[in-house]
PDB file of C-alpha atoms in Angstrom:
ATOM      1  CA  MET A   1      18.873  33.175   5.202  1.00 43.00           C
ATOM      2  CA  ASP A   2      17.647  35.853   7.584  1.00 49.00           C
ATOM      3  CA  GLU A   3      18.325  39.788   7.274  1.00 48.00           C
ATOM      4  CA  GLU A   4      20.958  39.542   9.897  1.00 48.00           C
ATOM      5  CA  ASP A   5      22.954  36.936   8.066  1.00 51.00           C
ATOM      6  CA  THR A   6      22.628  38.828   4.742  1.00 47.00           C
ATOM      7  CA  ASP A   7      23.944  42.072   6.434  1.00 49.00           C
ATOM      8  CA  MET A   8      26.684  40.253   7.893  1.00 48.00           C
ATOM      9  CA  GLU A   9      27.837  38.440   4.671  1.00 49.00           C
ATOM     10  CA  GLU A  10      27.728  41.717   2.747  1.00 46.00           C
ATOM     11  CA  ASN A  11      29.902  43.244   5.479  1.00 46.00           C
ATOM     12  CA  MET A  12      32.134  40.376   5.103  1.00 46.00           C
ATOM     13  CA  SER A  13      32.241  40.453   1.208  1.00 43.00           C
ATOM     14  CA  GLY A  14      33.485  44.077   1.604  1.00 43.00           C
ATOM     15  CA  MET A  15      36.379  43.163   4.069  1.00 45.00           C
ATOM     16  CA  GLU A  16      39.722  42.222   2.842  1.00 42.00           C
ATOM     17  CA  ASP A  17      40.731  38.862   3.590  1.00 45.00           C
ATOM     18  CA  ASP A  18      43.396  39.731   5.841  1.00 47.00           C
ATOM     19  CA  PRO A  19      44.469  37.145   8.301  1.00 44.00           C
ATOM     20  CA  ASN A  20      45.298  39.934  10.930  1.00 47.00           C
ATOM     21  CA  ASP A  21      42.030  41.486  10.825  1.00 50.00           C
ATOM     22  CA  SER A  22      40.361  40.697  13.965  1.00 49.00           C
ATOM     23  CA  ASP A  23      36.842  41.807  12.830  1.00 52.00           C
ATOM     24  CA  TYR A  24      37.131  39.563   9.808  1.00 50.00           C
ATOM     25  CA  GLU A  25      37.842  36.465  12.034  1.00 53.00           C
ATOM     26  CA  GLU A  26      35.042  37.303  14.232  1.00 53.00           C
ATOM     27  CA  VAL A  27      32.567  37.546  11.482  1.00 50.00           C
ATOM     28  CA  ARG A  28      33.971  34.345   9.910  1.00 55.00           C
ATOM     29  CA  TYR A  29      33.384  32.274  13.110  1.00 52.00           C
ATOM     30  CA  THR A  30      29.980  33.970  13.665  1.00 53.00           C
ATOM     31  CA  LEU A  31      28.895  32.885  10.119  1.00 50.00           C
ATOM     32  CA  LYS A  32      30.230  29.403  10.796  1.00 51.00           C
ATOM     33  CA  ALA A  33      28.090  29.227  13.828  1.00 48.00           C
ATOM     34  CA  LYS A  34      25.158  30.384  11.932  1.00 49.00           C
ATOM     35  CA  LYS A  35      25.683  27.864   9.199  1.00 48.00           C
ATOM     36  CA  VAL A  36      25.345  25.236  11.939  1.00 44.00           C
ATOM     37  CA  LYS A  37      22.346  27.002  13.325  1.00 43.00           C
ATOM     38  CA  ARG A  38      20.372  26.237  10.262  1.00 48.00           C
ATOM     39  CA  GLY A  39      21.087  22.631  10.506  1.00 49.00           C
ATOM     40  CA  LYS A  40      21.066  20.270  13.449  1.00 50.00           C
ATOM     41  CA  TRP A  41      21.377  22.996  16.081  1.00 53.00           C
ATOM     42  CA  LYS A  42      18.852  25.525  14.796  1.00 55.00           C
ATOM     43  CA  LEU A  43      16.603  25.048  18.124  1.00 54.00           C
ATOM     44  CA  TYR A  44      19.762  25.035  20.313  1.00 56.00           C
ATOM     45  CA  TYR A  45      20.851  28.532  18.723  1.00 58.00           C
ATOM     46  CA  ASP A  46      17.237  30.047  19.012  1.00 62.00           C
ATOM     47  CA  ASN A  47      16.919  29.278  22.502  1.00 66.00           C
ATOM     48  CA  ARG A  48      20.219  30.748  23.602  1.00 73.00           C
ATOM     49  CA  SER A  49      20.232  33.881  25.729  1.00 80.00           C
ATOM     50  CA  PHE A  50      22.620  35.866  27.781  1.00 84.00           C
ATOM     51  CA  LYS A  51      23.584  34.230  31.192  1.00 85.00           C
ATOM     52  CA  LYS A  52      24.452  36.251  34.310  1.00 84.00           C
ATOM     53  CA  GLU A  53      27.451  33.833  35.028  1.00 86.00           C
ATOM     54  CA  TRP A  54      29.179  35.104  32.106  1.00 86.00           C
ATOM     55  CA  LEU A  55      29.903  38.394  33.712  1.00 86.00           C
ATOM     56  CA  ASP A  56      32.315  36.686  35.904  1.00 85.00           C
ATOM     57  CA  LEU A  57      33.918  34.731  33.070  1.00 86.00           C
ATOM     58  CA  PHE A  58      34.002  37.588  30.651  1.00 88.00           C
ATOM     59  CA  PRO A  59      34.275  40.989  32.757  1.00 88.00           C
ATOM     60  CA  TRP A  60      34.285  43.004  29.456  1.00 89.00           C
ATOM     61  CA  VAL A  61      30.956  41.800  28.544  1.00 89.00           C
ATOM     62  CA  GLU A  62      27.405  43.054  29.195  1.00 89.00           C
ATOM     63  CA  GLU A  63      23.874  41.925  28.242  1.00 87.00           C
ATOM     64  CA  ASP A  64      22.207  43.877  25.259  1.00 88.00           C
ATOM     65  CA  PRO A  65      19.234  45.529  26.947  1.00 87.00           C
ATOM     66  CA  ASP A  66      17.222  45.430  23.577  1.00 86.00           C
ATOM     67  CA  ASP A  67      17.872  41.696  22.651  1.00 85.00           C
ATOM     68  CA  PRO A  68      18.635  39.114  25.279  1.00 83.00           C
ATOM     69  CA  LYS A  69      20.101  36.829  22.505  1.00 84.00           C
ATOM     70  CA  PHE A  70      22.955  39.424  22.008  1.00 87.00           C
ATOM     71  CA  ALA A  71      25.779  40.816  24.320  1.00 88.00           C
ATOM     72  CA  ILE A  72      27.921  43.992  23.944  1.00 90.00           C
ATOM     73  CA  CYS A  73      31.614  44.107  24.302  1.00 91.00           C
ATOM     74  CA  ARG A  74      32.390  47.206  26.279  1.00 88.00           C
ATOM     75  CA  ALA A  75      36.014  47.405  25.183  1.00 88.00           C
ATOM     76  CA  CYS A  76      35.253  47.046  21.298  1.00 90.00           C
ATOM     77  CA  ASN A  77      31.689  48.662  21.705  1.00 87.00           C
ATOM     78  CA  LYS A  78      30.436  45.640  19.392  1.00 87.00           C
ATOM     79  CA  LYS A  79      27.263  43.707  19.446  1.00 87.00           C
ATOM     80  CA  ILE A  80      28.083  39.916  19.686  1.00 87.00           C
ATOM     81  CA  LYS A  81      25.759  36.834  19.584  1.00 84.00           C
ATOM     82  CA  ALA A  82      25.109  35.637  23.178  1.00 83.00           C
ATOM     83  CA  HIS A  83      27.072  32.370  22.923  1.00 83.00           C
ATOM     84  CA  LYS A  84      29.875  31.325  25.154  1.00 83.00           C
ATOM     85  CA  GLY A  85      32.004  30.094  22.285  1.00 83.00           C
ATOM     86  CA  ILE A  86      31.546  33.101  20.291  1.00 86.00           C
ATOM     87  CA  LEU A  87      32.422  35.333  23.195  1.00 87.00           C
ATOM     88  CA  ASP A  88      35.449  33.083  23.891  1.00 86.00           C
ATOM     89  CA  THR A  89      36.608  33.456  20.325  1.00 88.00           C
ATOM     90  CA  HIS A  90      36.090  37.351  20.377  1.00 88.00           C
ATOM     91  CA  GLN A  91      38.209  37.644  23.416  1.00 86.00           C
ATOM     92  CA  LYS A  92      41.139  36.158  21.720  1.00 87.00           C
ATOM     93  CA  THR A  93      41.075  38.454  18.737  1.00 89.00           C
ATOM     94  CA  LYS A  94      43.769  40.899  18.191  1.00 87.00           C
ATOM     95  CA  LYS A  95      41.388  43.952  18.291  1.00 87.00           C
ATOM     96  CA  HIS A  96      39.958  43.055  21.314  1.00 88.00           C
ATOM     97  CA  ILE A  97      43.131  42.242  23.159  1.00 88.00           C
ATOM     98  CA  LYS A  98      44.473  45.618  21.838  1.00 85.00           C
ATOM     99  CA  ASN A  99      41.353  47.467  23.224  1.00 86.00           C
ATOM    100  CA  ILE A 100      41.640  45.639  26.573  1.00 84.00           C
ATOM    101  CA  SER A 101      45.470  46.095  27.010  1.00 81.00           C
ATOM    102  CA  GLY A 102      45.881  49.426  25.248  1.00 70.00           C
ATOM    103  CA  VAL A 103      48.928  48.196  23.479  1.00 57.00           C
ATOM    104  CA  ASP A 104      49.217  48.851  19.762  1.00 53.00           C
ATOM    105  CA  ASP A 105      51.894  46.482  18.719  1.00 49.00           C
ATOM    106  CA  ILE A 106      50.608  42.892  19.619  1.00 45.00           C
ATOM    107  CA  GLU A 107      52.555  39.886  18.141  1.00 47.00           C
ATOM    108  CA  ASP A 108      50.749  36.976  16.693  1.00 41.00           C
ATOM    109  CA  ASP A 109      50.316  33.993  19.137  1.00 43.00           C
ATOM    110  CA  ASP A 110      49.136  30.852  17.715  1.00 38.00           C
ATOM    111  CA  GLU A 111      47.939  29.437  20.811  1.00 36.00           C
ATOM    112  CA  GLU A 112      45.576  32.378  21.744  1.00 39.00           C
ATOM    113  CA  GLN A 113      44.557  33.218  18.146  1.00 42.00           C
ATOM    114  CA  PRO A 114      41.512  31.389  16.792  1.00 44.00           C
ATOM    115  CA  ILE A 115      42.192  28.546  14.173  1.00 38.00           C
ATOM    116  CA  LYS A 116      42.477  30.080  10.669  1.00 42.00           C
ATOM    117  CA  SER A 117      42.487  28.467   7.282  1.00 39.00           C
ATOM    118  CA  GLU A 118      45.643  28.499   5.523  1.00 39.00           C
ATOM    119  CA  LYS A 119      45.778  30.877   2.535  1.00 42.00           C
ATOM    120  CA  PRO A 120      48.274  31.206  -0.154  1.00 41.00           C
ATOM    121  CA  ALA A 121      51.068  34.075   0.158  1.00 40.00           C
ATOM    122  CA  ASP A 122      49.976  35.681  -2.908  1.00 42.00           C
ATOM    123  CA  SER A 123      48.452  39.056  -2.074  1.00 39.00           C
ATOM    124  CA  LYS A 124      45.715  38.712  -4.893  1.00 39.00           C
ATOM    125  CA  SER A 125      44.299  35.795  -2.849  1.00 38.00           C
ATOM    126  CA  PHE A 126      43.343  38.233   0.019  1.00 38.00           C
ATOM    127  CA  ASN A 127      40.672  39.639  -2.228  1.00 44.00           C
ATOM    128  CA  ALA A 128      39.253  36.191  -2.870  1.00 45.00           C
ATOM    129  CA  PRO A 129      35.990  35.132  -0.937  1.00 46.00           C
ATOM    130  CA  PRO A 130      36.870  32.905   2.075  1.00 48.00           C
ATOM    131  CA  GLN A 131      36.626  29.076   1.352  1.00 53.00           C
ATOM    132  CA  GLN A 132      33.343  27.640   2.565  1.00 52.00           C
ATOM    133  CA  GLN A 133      33.528  24.664   4.882  1.00 52.00           C
ATOM    134  CA  SER A 134      31.254  21.658   4.908  1.00 54.00           C
ATOM    135  CA  VAL A 135      28.778  21.077   7.842  1.00 47.00           C
ATOM    136  CA  ASP A 136      30.879  18.085   8.767  1.00 51.00           C
ATOM    137  CA  GLN A 137      34.149  20.094   8.864  1.00 52.00           C
ATOM    138  CA  ILE A 138      32.424  22.750  11.001  1.00 47.00           C
ATOM    139  CA  LEU A 139      31.100  20.108  13.415  1.00 44.00           C
ATOM    140  CA  ASN A 140      34.633  18.641  13.667  1.00 48.00           C
ATOM    141  CA  ASP A 141      36.219  21.992  14.368  1.00 48.00           C
ATOM    142  CA  ASP A 142      37.662  22.530  17.948  1.00 44.00           C
ATOM    143  CA  GLN A 143      35.443  25.755  18.179  1.00 44.00           C
ATOM    144  CA  PHE A 144      32.295  23.848  18.186  1.00 43.00           C
ATOM    145  CA  SER A 145      33.416  20.806  20.388  1.00 41.00           C
ATOM    146  CA  PHE A 146      31.156  22.111  23.166  1.00 40.00           C
ATOM    147  CA  PHE A 147      28.069  21.372  21.076  1.00 41.00           C
ATOM    148  CA  THR A 148      28.252  17.579  21.871  1.00 42.00           C
ATOM    149  CA  GLU A 149      28.987  18.483  25.568  1.00 46.00           C
ATOM    150  CA  SER A 150      26.102  20.509  26.298  1.00 62.00           C
ATOM    151  CA  PRO A 151      23.213  19.382  28.557  1.00 70.00           C
ATOM    152  CA  ILE A 152      20.857  20.394  25.857  1.00 77.00           C
ATOM    153  CA  ASP A 153      22.496  18.027  23.562  1.00 74.00           C
ATOM    154  CA  ALA A 154      22.317  15.361  26.131  1.00 76.00           C
ATOM    155  CA  ALA A 155      18.690  16.002  26.642  1.00 81.00           C
ATOM    156  CA  HIS A 156      17.992  16.089  23.063  1.00 83.00           C
ATOM    157  CA  GLN A 157      19.688  12.594  22.538  1.00 81.00           C
ATOM    158  CA  ALA A 158      17.697  11.402  25.638  1.00 85.00           C
ATOM    159  CA  ILE A 159      14.464  12.479  24.064  1.00 88.00           C
ATOM    160  CA  THR A 160      15.681  11.059  20.631  1.00 87.00           C
ATOM    161  CA  ASN A 161      16.194   7.770  22.278  1.00 87.00           C
ATOM    162  CA  LEU A 162      12.810   7.993  24.095  1.00 91.00           C
ATOM    163  CA  ILE A 163      11.003   8.712  20.905  1.00 92.00           C
ATOM    164  CA  ASP A 164      12.792   5.744  19.227  1.00 89.00           C
ATOM    165  CA  LYS A 165      11.774   3.420  21.991  1.00 90.00           C
ATOM    166  CA  LEU A 166       8.155   4.827  21.724  1.00 92.00           C
ATOM    167  CA  VAL A 167       8.130   4.388  18.106  1.00 92.00           C
ATOM    168  CA  GLU A 168       9.513   0.839  18.329  1.00 91.00           C
ATOM    169  CA  LYS A 169       6.975   0.019  20.906  1.00 91.00           C
ATOM    170  CA  TYR A 170       4.289   1.498  18.838  1.00 93.00           C
ATOM    171  CA  HIS A 171       5.489  -0.586  15.826  1.00 92.00           C
ATOM    172  CA  ASP A 172       5.528  -3.735  17.880  1.00 91.00           C
ATOM    173  CA  LYS A 173       1.938  -2.957  19.307  1.00 92.00           C
ATOM    174  CA  ARG A 174       0.842  -2.145  15.624  1.00 92.00           C
ATOM    175  CA  VAL A 175       2.383  -5.561  14.353  1.00 93.00           C
ATOM    176  CA  GLU A 176       0.717  -7.326  17.290  1.00 92.00           C
ATOM    177  CA  ASN A 177      -2.649  -5.699  16.389  1.00 93.00           C
ATOM    178  CA  LEU A 178      -2.337  -6.523  12.666  1.00 94.00           C
ATOM    179  CA  ARG A 179      -1.517  -9.972  13.542  1.00 93.00           C
ATOM    180  CA  LEU A 180      -4.506 -10.378  15.773  1.00 94.00           C
ATOM    181  CA  GLN A 181      -6.713  -8.613  13.279  1.00 92.00           C
ATOM    182  CA  ASN A 182      -5.433 -10.933  10.409  1.00 93.00           C
ATOM    183  CA  GLN A 183      -6.145 -14.034  12.702  1.00 93.00           C
ATOM    184  CA  ILE A 184      -9.772 -12.590  13.580  1.00 95.00           C
ATOM    185  CA  MET A 185     -10.190 -11.896   9.595  1.00 94.00           C
ATOM    186  CA  TYR A 186      -8.970 -15.495   8.675  1.00 94.00           C
ATOM    187  CA  GLN A 187     -11.582 -16.910  11.390  1.00 93.00           C
ATOM    188  CA  LEU A 188     -14.291 -14.770  10.357  1.00 94.00           C
ATOM    189  CA  ASN A 189     -13.522 -15.722   6.368  1.00 94.00           C
ATOM    190  CA  ARG A 190     -13.289 -19.367   7.348  1.00 93.00           C
ATOM    191  CA  GLU A 191     -16.617 -19.325   9.230  1.00 94.00           C
ATOM    192  CA  ARG A 192     -18.166 -17.420   6.297  1.00 94.00           C
ATOM    193  CA  ALA A 193     -16.704 -19.956   3.931  1.00 94.00           C
ATOM    194  CA  ASN A 194     -18.171 -22.684   6.025  1.00 94.00           C
ATOM    195  CA  SER A 195     -21.605 -20.923   6.130  1.00 94.00           C
ATOM    196  CA  VAL A 196     -21.723 -20.577   2.560  1.00 94.00           C
ATOM    197  CA  ARG A 197     -20.609 -24.144   1.907  1.00 94.00           C
ATOM    198  CA  ALA A 198     -23.272 -25.286   4.195  1.00 94.00           C
ATOM    199  CA  GLU A 199     -25.851 -23.138   2.596  1.00 94.00           C
ATOM    200  CA  LYS A 200     -24.836 -24.619  -0.749  1.00 94.00           C
ATOM    201  CA  GLN A 201     -25.120 -28.062   0.443  1.00 94.00           C
ATOM    202  CA  ARG A 202     -28.630 -27.317   1.768  1.00 94.00           C
ATOM    203  CA  LYS A 203     -29.593 -25.892  -1.448  1.00 94.00           C
ATOM    204  CA  LEU A 204     -28.301 -28.943  -3.190  1.00 95.00           C
ATOM    205  CA  ASP A 205     -30.062 -31.338  -0.806  1.00 94.00           C
ATOM    206  CA  ARG A 206     -33.364 -29.552  -1.250  1.00 94.00           C
ATOM    207  CA  HIS A 207     -32.918 -29.530  -5.208  1.00 94.00           C
ATOM    208  CA  LEU A 208     -32.275 -33.229  -4.854  1.00 95.00           C
ATOM    209  CA  MET A 209     -35.397 -33.794  -2.684  1.00 95.00           C
ATOM    210  CA  ARG A 210     -37.560 -31.907  -4.820  1.00 93.00           C
ATOM    211  CA  GLU A 211     -36.337 -33.720  -8.044  1.00 94.00           C
ATOM    212  CA  ALA A 212     -36.896 -37.130  -5.979  1.00 93.00           C
ATOM    213  CA  ASN A 213     -40.470 -35.802  -4.996  1.00 94.00           C
ATOM    214  CA  GLU A 214     -41.200 -34.902  -8.678  1.00 94.00           C
ATOM    215  CA  LYS A 215     -39.943 -38.240 -10.026  1.00 93.00           C
ATOM    216  CA  GLU A 216     -41.925 -40.102  -7.269  1.00 93.00           C
ATOM    217  CA  ALA A 217     -44.968 -37.914  -8.349  1.00 93.00           C
ATOM    218  CA  VAL A 218     -44.461 -38.820 -12.083  1.00 94.00           C
ATOM    219  CA  GLU A 219     -44.137 -42.357 -11.481  1.00 93.00           C
ATOM    220  CA  PHE A 220     -47.237 -42.561  -9.193  1.00 93.00           C
ATOM    221  CA  GLN A 221     -49.110 -40.586 -11.994  1.00 93.00           C
ATOM    222  CA  MET A 222     -47.801 -43.127 -14.543  1.00 94.00           C
ATOM    223  CA  LYS A 223     -48.829 -45.988 -12.593  1.00 92.00           C
ATOM    224  CA  PHE A 224     -52.235 -44.503 -11.883  1.00 93.00           C
ATOM    225  CA  LEU A 225     -52.747 -43.853 -15.674  1.00 94.00           C
ATOM    226  CA  GLN A 226     -51.567 -47.409 -16.524  1.00 93.00           C
ATOM    227  CA  GLU A 227     -53.892 -48.856 -14.123  1.00 92.00           C
ATOM    228  CA  GLN A 228     -56.678 -46.630 -15.528  1.00 92.00           C
ATOM    229  CA  HIS A 229     -55.685 -47.898 -19.045  1.00 93.00           C
ATOM    230  CA  ASP A 230     -55.738 -51.636 -17.968  1.00 93.00           C
ATOM    231  CA  THR A 231     -59.037 -51.111 -16.292  1.00 93.00           C
ATOM    232  CA  LYS A 232     -60.585 -49.649 -19.358  1.00 93.00           C
ATOM    233  CA  ILE A 233     -58.980 -52.332 -21.728  1.00 93.00           C
ATOM    234  CA  ASN A 234     -60.465 -55.039 -19.232  1.00 92.00           C
ATOM    235  CA  ARG A 235     -63.887 -53.412 -19.413  1.00 93.00           C
ATOM    236  CA  MET A 236     -63.884 -53.081 -23.102  1.00 93.00           C
ATOM    237  CA  GLU A 237     -62.835 -56.783 -23.482  1.00 92.00           C
ATOM    238  CA  ARG A 238     -65.613 -57.906 -21.233  1.00 92.00           C
ATOM    239  CA  GLU A 239     -68.019 -55.823 -23.208  1.00 92.00           C
ATOM    240  CA  ARG A 240     -66.566 -57.361 -26.368  1.00 92.00           C
ATOM    241  CA  ASP A 241     -67.044 -60.880 -24.903  1.00 92.00           C
ATOM    242  CA  ALA A 242     -70.448 -60.116 -23.840  1.00 92.00           C
ATOM    243  CA  LYS A 243     -71.444 -58.926 -27.256  1.00 92.00           C
ATOM    244  CA  LEU A 244     -69.822 -61.809 -29.025  1.00 92.00           C
ATOM    245  CA  LYS A 245     -71.648 -64.197 -26.741  1.00 91.00           C
ATOM    246  CA  ALA A 246     -74.968 -62.566 -27.270  1.00 91.00           C
ATOM    247  CA  VAL A 247     -74.361 -62.659 -30.951  1.00 92.00           C
ATOM    248  CA  GLU A 248     -73.492 -66.323 -30.819  1.00 91.00           C
ATOM    249  CA  GLN A 249     -76.540 -66.936 -28.697  1.00 91.00           C
ATOM    250  CA  GLN A 250     -78.809 -65.213 -31.335  1.00 91.00           C
ATOM    251  CA  LEU A 251     -77.249 -67.138 -34.136  1.00 92.00           C
ATOM    252  CA  MET A 252     -77.846 -70.541 -32.386  1.00 92.00           C
ATOM    253  CA  PHE A 253     -81.324 -69.323 -31.591  1.00 92.00           C
ATOM    254  CA  THR A 254     -81.935 -68.444 -35.193  1.00 91.00           C
ATOM    255  CA  ARG A 255     -80.276 -71.570 -36.472  1.00 90.00           C
ATOM    256  CA  GLN A 256     -82.644 -73.737 -34.175  1.00 90.00           C
ATOM    257  CA  GLU A 257     -85.565 -71.724 -35.489  1.00 90.00           C
ATOM    258  CA  TYR A 258     -84.493 -72.296 -38.962  1.00 91.00           C
ATOM    259  CA  GLU A 259     -84.143 -75.956 -38.541  1.00 89.00           C
ATOM    260  CA  ARG A 260     -87.477 -76.140 -36.689  1.00 89.00           C
ATOM    261  CA  LYS A 261     -89.201 -74.312 -39.640  1.00 89.00           C
ATOM    262  CA  VAL A 262     -87.392 -76.530 -42.202  1.00 90.00           C
ATOM    263  CA  LYS A 263     -88.452 -79.669 -40.199  1.00 88.00           C
ATOM    264  CA  LEU A 264     -92.157 -78.247 -40.083  1.00 88.00           C
ATOM    265  CA  LEU A 265     -91.905 -77.696 -43.850  1.00 88.00           C
ATOM    266  CA  ASP A 266     -90.877 -81.225 -44.498  1.00 87.00           C
ATOM    267  CA  GLN A 267     -93.561 -82.508 -42.436  1.00 86.00           C
ATOM    268  CA  GLN A 268     -96.185 -80.432 -44.366  1.00 86.00           C
ATOM    269  CA  LEU A 269     -94.857 -81.491 -47.634  1.00 85.00           C
ATOM    270  CA  GLN A 270     -95.048 -85.272 -46.602  1.00 84.00           C
ATOM    271  CA  SER A 271     -98.589 -84.816 -45.309  1.00 84.00           C
ATOM    272  CA  MET A 272     -99.583 -83.262 -48.495  1.00 81.00           C
ATOM    273  CA  LYS A 273     -98.428 -86.359 -50.599  1.00 69.00           C
TER     274      LYS A 273
END
């Protein structure tokens, strides 16, 4: 709450809650407008300023030379928020009508008076603070019906619709981009998986080929060793056969020599007889 609102609420708390007090009504409706100002219509209120055409509609008003957001009532010598609804509310107050007409006795006229909240007849209730209304009740009040009919509200609604369409279009584009990105990532992952699978298959083929070559080399080496062994065995057998044959020949020659000597001895013995 800004300093101006604080001062206004302090002044209002010091007032008696009198239905016939025009200052109380004006301050109450100004506070209602300020409560709305802090909500949906904050930007709307901040950009409001005095308009020259109000001089024809409200002849008793003039622009505040110090602040264009305020107007001055020459009849009441009061500083009022520069807003058409607030000015219209002010001109219906009893104090303003009294100052304009110069008549002291002015009867209550429900059609010209601003809408007032019902209060109990007990005199003690006038000292109680005014009942606060919710934002929905304030927006539904006839005093603020001009909000939904203002060009600024229509422009705000059009901008909101445009932003919604742009956001929806952005989300659709984003979803489409994500879908394309997912497709590309799926394709890349699939190609990467195929590449990894092919690389594993190539490694397996190389491993099997290396094992086959090693097995073939071992078989060739075993065959070579077997051939060497067989050759060596054959050579040893031939050498053995040759030695046996030589021994047999030597034995045969020795036997023949022995028989020849025996025969020669027999002949010598016979000749000696």
